[in-house]
XYZ file of C-alpha atoms in Angstrom:
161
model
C -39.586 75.489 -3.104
C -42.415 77.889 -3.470
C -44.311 78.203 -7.050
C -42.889 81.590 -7.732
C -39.268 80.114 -7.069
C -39.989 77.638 -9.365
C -41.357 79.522 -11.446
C -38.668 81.989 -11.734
C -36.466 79.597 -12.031
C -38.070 77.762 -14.990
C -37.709 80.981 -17.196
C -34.527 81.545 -16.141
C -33.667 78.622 -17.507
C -35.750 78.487 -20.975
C -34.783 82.465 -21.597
C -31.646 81.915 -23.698
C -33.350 79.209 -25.877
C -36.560 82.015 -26.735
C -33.675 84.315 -27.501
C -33.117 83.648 -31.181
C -32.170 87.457 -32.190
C -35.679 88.295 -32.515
C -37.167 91.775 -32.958
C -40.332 92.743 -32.234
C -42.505 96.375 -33.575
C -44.762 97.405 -31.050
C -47.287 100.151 -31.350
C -49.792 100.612 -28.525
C -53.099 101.743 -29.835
C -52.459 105.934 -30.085
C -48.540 105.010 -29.025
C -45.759 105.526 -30.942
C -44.023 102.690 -32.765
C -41.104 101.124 -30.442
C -38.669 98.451 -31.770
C -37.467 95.531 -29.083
C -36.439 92.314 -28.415
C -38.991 91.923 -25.887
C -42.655 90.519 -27.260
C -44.691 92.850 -25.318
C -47.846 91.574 -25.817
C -50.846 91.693 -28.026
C -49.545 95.074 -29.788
C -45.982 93.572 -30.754
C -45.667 91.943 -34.195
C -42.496 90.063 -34.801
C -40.353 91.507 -37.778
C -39.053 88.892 -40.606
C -35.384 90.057 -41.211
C -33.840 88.148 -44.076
C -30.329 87.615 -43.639
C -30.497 89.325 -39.939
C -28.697 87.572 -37.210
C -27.945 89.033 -34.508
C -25.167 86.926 -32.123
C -25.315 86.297 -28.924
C -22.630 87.766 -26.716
C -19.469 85.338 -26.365
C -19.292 83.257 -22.752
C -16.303 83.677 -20.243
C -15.194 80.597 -18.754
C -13.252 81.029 -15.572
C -11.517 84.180 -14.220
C -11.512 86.792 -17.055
C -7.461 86.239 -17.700
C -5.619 88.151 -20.102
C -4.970 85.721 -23.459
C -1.409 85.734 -24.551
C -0.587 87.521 -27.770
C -0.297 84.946 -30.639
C 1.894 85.975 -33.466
C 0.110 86.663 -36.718
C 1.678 85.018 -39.556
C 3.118 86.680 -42.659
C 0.787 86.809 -45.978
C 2.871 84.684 -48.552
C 2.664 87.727 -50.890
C 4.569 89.920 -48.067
C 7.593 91.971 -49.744
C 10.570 90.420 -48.209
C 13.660 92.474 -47.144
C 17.112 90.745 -47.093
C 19.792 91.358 -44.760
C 22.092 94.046 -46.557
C 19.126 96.348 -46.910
C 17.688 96.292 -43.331
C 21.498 96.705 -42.263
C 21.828 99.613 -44.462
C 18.134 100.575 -42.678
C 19.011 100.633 -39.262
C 22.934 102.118 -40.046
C 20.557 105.345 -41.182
C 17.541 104.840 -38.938
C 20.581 104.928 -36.151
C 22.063 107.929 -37.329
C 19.067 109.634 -37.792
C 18.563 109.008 -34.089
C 21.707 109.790 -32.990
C 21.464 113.472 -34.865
C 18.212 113.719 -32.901
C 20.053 112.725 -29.348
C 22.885 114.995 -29.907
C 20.610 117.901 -30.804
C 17.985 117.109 -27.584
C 21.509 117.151 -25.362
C 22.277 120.747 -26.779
C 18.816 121.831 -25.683
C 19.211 119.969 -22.332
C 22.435 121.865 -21.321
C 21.089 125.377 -22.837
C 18.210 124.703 -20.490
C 19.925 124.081 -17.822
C 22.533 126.953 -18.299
C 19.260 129.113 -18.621
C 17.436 127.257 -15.262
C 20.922 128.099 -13.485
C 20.416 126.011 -10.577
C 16.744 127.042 -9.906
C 17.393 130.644 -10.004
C 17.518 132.181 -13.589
C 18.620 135.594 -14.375
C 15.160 137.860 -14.181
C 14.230 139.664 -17.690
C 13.391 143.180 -18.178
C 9.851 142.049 -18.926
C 9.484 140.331 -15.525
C 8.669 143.163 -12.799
C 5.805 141.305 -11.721
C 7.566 137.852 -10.102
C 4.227 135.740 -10.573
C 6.092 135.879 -14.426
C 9.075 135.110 -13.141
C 8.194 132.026 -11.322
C 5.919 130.974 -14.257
C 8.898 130.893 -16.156
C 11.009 129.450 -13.952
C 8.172 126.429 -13.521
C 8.380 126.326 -17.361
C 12.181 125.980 -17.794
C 11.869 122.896 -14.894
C 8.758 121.402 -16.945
C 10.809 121.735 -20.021
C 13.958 120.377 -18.506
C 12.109 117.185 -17.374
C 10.734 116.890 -20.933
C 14.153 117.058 -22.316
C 15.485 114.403 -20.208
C 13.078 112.187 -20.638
C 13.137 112.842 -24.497
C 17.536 111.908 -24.056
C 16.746 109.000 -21.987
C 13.667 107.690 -24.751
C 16.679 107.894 -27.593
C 19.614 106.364 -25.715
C 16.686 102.994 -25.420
C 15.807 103.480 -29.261
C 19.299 103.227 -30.078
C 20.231 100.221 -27.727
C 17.470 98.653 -29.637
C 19.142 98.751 -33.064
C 20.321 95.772 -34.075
């Protein structure tokens, strides 16, 4: 090995035992003051923090893999909710829902009686057809929305218990 690889080397490894969190004020004679963790030489005074610690970042072992989700436990002091009450819950948290999918279906098939087939009636405001294709591209965005909005409830409700 050469002296420089050694070298090199050497501080590699003795580089995270000098880093304790340390921070250093430099000020270069007619500098300006610059705070590091880097001892920069005869111009760098090292700061005494009380009650400053500054962490070093956590290690990875291994592949980075995703940790599995642990369940948090309940706080003792947690307001319980017996069985009649969250029935009575999701009886109106269901109907609430099902108001909401019966109302998005009425939009959906007003939509699509207005999109008729990809070719709605033109409006007396619509000479120029750039607004009449806007429109038309507007009815088939808000068709898809609608859809998905009908398909998003039917899963909320299967999810009831």
């Amino acid at each position: 090995m050469t002296m420089s690889l050694k070298l090199s080397v050497l501080l590699a490894l003795l580089a995270p035992a000098a880093a304790h969190g340390q921070i250093y004020k430099c000020q270069p004679p007619g500098g300006s003051v610059e705070f590091t963790d880097i001892n920069r030489g005869s111009y760098c005074k090292l700061m005494d923090l009380p009650g400053m610690t500054v962490p070093a970042p956590a290690r990875r072992s291994g592949p980075s893999a995703p940790r599995a989700a642990q369940p948090v436990a309940t706080p003792g002091e947690f307001p319980r909710v017996d069985s009649a009450e969250q029935k009575a819950r999701d009886a109106d948290r269901r109907g609430i829902l099902e108001d909401e999918l019966k109302t998005e279906q009425q939009k959906l098939a007003e939509l699509r009686r207005e999109f008729n087939g990809g070719e709605p009636e033109r409006r007396g405001d619509e000479r120029n057809y750039a607004k009449y294709q806007e429109r038309v591209a507007a009815l088939r965005d808000s068709i898809s929305r609608s859809e998905k909005n009908v398909d998003a409830l039917k899963r909320e409700i299967a999810n009831i218990r």
